[in-house]
PDB file of C-alpha atoms in Angstrom:
ATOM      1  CA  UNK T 840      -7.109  -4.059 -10.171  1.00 88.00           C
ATOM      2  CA  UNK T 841      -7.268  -4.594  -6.647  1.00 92.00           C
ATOM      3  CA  UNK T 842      -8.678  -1.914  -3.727  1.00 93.00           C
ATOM      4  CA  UNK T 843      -7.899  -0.594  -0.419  1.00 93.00           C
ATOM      5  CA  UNK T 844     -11.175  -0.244   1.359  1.00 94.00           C
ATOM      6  CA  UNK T 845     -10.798   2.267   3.782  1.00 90.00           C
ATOM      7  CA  UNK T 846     -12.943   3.851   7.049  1.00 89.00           C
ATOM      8  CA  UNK T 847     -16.212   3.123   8.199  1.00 89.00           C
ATOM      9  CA  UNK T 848     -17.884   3.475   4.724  1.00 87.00           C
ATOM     10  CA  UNK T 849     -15.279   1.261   3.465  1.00 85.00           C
ATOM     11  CA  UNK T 850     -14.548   3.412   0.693  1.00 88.00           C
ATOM     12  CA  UNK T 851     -13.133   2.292  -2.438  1.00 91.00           C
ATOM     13  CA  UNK T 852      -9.320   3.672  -3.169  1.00 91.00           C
ATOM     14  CA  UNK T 853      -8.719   1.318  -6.546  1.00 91.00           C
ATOM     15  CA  UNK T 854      -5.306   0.208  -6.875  1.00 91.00           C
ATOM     16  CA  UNK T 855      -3.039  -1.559  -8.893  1.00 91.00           C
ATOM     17  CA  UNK T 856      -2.688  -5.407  -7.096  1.00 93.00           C
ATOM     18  CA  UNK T 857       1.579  -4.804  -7.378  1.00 93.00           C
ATOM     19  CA  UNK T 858       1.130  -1.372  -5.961  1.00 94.00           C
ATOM     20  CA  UNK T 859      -1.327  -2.622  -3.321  1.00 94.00           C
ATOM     21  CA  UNK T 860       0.930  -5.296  -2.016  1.00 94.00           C
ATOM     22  CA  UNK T 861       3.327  -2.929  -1.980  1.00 95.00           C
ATOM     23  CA  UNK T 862       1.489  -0.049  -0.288  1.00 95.00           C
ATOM     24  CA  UNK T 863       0.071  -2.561   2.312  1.00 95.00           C
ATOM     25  CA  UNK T 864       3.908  -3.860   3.487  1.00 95.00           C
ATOM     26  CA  UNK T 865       4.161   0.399   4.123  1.00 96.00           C
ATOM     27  CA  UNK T 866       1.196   0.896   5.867  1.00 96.00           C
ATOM     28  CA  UNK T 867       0.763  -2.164   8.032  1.00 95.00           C
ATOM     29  CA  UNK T 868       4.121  -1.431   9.252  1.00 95.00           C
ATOM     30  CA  UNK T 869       3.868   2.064   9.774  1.00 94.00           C
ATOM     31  CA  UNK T 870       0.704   0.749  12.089  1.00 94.00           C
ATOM     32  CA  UNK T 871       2.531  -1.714  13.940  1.00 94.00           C
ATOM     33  CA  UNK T 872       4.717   1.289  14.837  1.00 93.00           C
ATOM     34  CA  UNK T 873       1.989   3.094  15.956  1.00 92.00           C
ATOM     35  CA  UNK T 874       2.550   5.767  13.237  1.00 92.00           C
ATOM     36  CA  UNK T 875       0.073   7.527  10.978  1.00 92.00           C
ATOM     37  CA  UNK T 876       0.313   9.323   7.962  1.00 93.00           C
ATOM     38  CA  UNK T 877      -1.525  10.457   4.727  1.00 94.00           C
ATOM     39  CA  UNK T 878      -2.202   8.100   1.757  1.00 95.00           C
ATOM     40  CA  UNK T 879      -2.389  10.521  -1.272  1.00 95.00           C
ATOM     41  CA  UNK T 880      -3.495   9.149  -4.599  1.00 93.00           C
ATOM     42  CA  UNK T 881      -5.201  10.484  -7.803  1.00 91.00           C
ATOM     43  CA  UNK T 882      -7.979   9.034  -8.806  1.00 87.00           C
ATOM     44  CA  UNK T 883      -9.221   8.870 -12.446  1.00 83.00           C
ATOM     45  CA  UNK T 884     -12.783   9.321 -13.182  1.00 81.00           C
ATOM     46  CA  UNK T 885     -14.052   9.363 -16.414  1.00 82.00           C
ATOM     47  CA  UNK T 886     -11.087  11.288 -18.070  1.00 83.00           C
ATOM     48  CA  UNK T 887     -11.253  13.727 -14.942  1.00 89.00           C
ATOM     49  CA  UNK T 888      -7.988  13.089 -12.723  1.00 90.00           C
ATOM     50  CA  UNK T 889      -8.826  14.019  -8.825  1.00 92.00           C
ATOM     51  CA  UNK T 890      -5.915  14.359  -6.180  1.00 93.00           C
ATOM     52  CA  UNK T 891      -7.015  12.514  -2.627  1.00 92.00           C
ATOM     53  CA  UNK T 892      -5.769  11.768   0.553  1.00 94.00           C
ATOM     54  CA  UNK T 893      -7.211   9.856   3.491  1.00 93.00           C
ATOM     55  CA  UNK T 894      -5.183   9.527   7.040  1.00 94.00           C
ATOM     56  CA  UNK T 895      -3.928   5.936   7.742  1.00 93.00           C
ATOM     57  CA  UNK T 896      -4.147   5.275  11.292  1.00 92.00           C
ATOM     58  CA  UNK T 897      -5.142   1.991  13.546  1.00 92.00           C
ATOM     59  CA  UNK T 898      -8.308   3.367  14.584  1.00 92.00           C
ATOM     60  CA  UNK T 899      -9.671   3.632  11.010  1.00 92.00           C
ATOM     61  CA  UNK T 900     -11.094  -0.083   9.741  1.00 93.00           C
ATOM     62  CA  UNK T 901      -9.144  -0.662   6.091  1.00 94.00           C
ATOM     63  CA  UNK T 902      -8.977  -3.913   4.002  1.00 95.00           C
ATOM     64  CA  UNK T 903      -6.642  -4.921   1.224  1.00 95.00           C
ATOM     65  CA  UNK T 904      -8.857  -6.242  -1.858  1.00 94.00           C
ATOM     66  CA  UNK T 905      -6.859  -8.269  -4.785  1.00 93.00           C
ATOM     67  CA  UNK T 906      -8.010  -8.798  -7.948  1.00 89.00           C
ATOM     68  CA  UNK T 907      -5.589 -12.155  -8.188  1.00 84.00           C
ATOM     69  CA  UNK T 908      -3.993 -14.054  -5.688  1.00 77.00           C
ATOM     70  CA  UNK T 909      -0.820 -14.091  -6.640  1.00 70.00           C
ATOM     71  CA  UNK T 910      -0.392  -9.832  -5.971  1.00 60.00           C
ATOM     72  CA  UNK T 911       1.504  -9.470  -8.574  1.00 61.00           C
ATOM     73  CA  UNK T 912       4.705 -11.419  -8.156  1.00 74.00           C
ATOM     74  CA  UNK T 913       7.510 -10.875  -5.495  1.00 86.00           C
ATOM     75  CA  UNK T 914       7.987  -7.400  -3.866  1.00 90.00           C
ATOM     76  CA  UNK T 915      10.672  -5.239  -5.027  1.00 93.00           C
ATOM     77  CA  UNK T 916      12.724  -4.177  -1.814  1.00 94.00           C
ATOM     78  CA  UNK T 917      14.155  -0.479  -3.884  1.00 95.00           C
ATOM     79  CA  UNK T 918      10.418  -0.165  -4.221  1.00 95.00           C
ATOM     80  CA  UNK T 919       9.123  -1.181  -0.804  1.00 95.00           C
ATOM     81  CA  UNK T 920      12.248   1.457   0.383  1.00 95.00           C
ATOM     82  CA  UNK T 921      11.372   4.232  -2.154  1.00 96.00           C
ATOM     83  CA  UNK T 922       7.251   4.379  -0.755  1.00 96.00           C
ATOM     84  CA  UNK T 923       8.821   3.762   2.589  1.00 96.00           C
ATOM     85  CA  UNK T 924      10.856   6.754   2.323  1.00 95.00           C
ATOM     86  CA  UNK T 925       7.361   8.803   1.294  1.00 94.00           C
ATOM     87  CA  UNK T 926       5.876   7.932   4.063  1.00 93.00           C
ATOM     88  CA  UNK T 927       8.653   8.719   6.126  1.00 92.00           C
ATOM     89  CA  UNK T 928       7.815  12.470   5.609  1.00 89.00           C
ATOM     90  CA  UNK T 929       3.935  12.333   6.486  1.00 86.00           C
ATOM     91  CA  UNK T 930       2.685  11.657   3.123  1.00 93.00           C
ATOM     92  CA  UNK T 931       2.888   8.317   1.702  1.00 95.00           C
ATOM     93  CA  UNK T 932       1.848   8.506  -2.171  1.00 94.00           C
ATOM     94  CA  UNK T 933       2.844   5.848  -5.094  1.00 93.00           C
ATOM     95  CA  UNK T 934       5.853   6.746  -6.585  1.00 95.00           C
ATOM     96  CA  UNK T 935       6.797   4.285  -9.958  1.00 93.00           C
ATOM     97  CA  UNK T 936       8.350   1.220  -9.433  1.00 94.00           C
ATOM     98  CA  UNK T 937      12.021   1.112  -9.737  1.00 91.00           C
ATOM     99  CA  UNK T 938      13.528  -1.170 -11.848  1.00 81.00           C
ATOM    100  CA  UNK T 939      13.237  -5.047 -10.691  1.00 61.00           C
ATOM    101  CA  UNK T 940      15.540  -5.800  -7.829  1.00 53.00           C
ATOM    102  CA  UNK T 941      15.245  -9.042  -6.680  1.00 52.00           C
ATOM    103  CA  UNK T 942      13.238  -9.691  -3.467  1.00 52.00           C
ATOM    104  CA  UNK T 943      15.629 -11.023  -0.398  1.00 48.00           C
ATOM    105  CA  UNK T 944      14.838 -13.954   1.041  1.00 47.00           C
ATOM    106  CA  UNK T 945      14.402 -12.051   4.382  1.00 45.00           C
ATOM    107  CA  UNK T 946      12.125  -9.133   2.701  1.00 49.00           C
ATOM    108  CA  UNK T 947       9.968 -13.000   1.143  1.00 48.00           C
ATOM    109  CA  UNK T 948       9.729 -14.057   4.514  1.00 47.00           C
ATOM    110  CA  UNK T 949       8.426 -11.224   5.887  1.00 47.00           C
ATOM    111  CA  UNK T 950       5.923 -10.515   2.967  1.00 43.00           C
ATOM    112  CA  UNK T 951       4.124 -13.647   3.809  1.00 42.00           C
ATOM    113  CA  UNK T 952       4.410 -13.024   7.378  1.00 41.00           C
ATOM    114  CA  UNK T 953       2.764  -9.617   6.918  1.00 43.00           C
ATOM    115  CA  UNK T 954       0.489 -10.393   4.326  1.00 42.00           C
ATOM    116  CA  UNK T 955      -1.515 -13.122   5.919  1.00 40.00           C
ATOM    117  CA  UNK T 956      -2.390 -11.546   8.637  1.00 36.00           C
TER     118      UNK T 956
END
């Protein structure tokens, strides 16, 4: 279980590792863009399920925690589209993964690109 640690506080938002990789493709290109949005999750607390959301823009410090290095395998482009298309509306928010489609060499490329830096 990895984490997005997010504003000054560097609050804990506890994800998934495949869902953070995933997530962090969205959002850090959604920043290069210059574009900002909401990140709404729920977050489970002792059997109590809470609904939050926290606005993802440049000026806010975040870092991308993983739990393992290898984040899960390679990203799934339909699922990489799918949060993309979330986001696209204001409010990004996990949506399930859709079932495995191969990653494209370009979409591998990029990952690394994106995720090292």
């Amino acid at each position: 279980m990895g984490a997005l640690l997010y504003g000054p506080s560097q609050d804990s938002i506890p994800l998934d590792d495949r869902m953070l990789a995933h997530l962090q493709l969205v959002i850090l290109g959604r920043l290069r863009r210059g574009e900002s949005c909401g990140l709404t999750y729920t977050r489970e607390d002792g059997g109590a399920s809470t609904r939050e959301t926290v606005w993802i823009n440049p000026a806010i410090p975040m870092r991308f925690v993983y739990d393992s290095l290898d984040r899960g395998g390679p990203l799934n482009r339909a699922w990489v589209d799918a949060l993309a298309a979330t986001a696209a509306t204001g409010d990004l928010h996990p949506v399930p993964e859709p079932d495995s489609v191969p990653a494209t060499p370009a979409l591998a490329g990029a990952t690394k690109r994106t995720l090292r830096r």
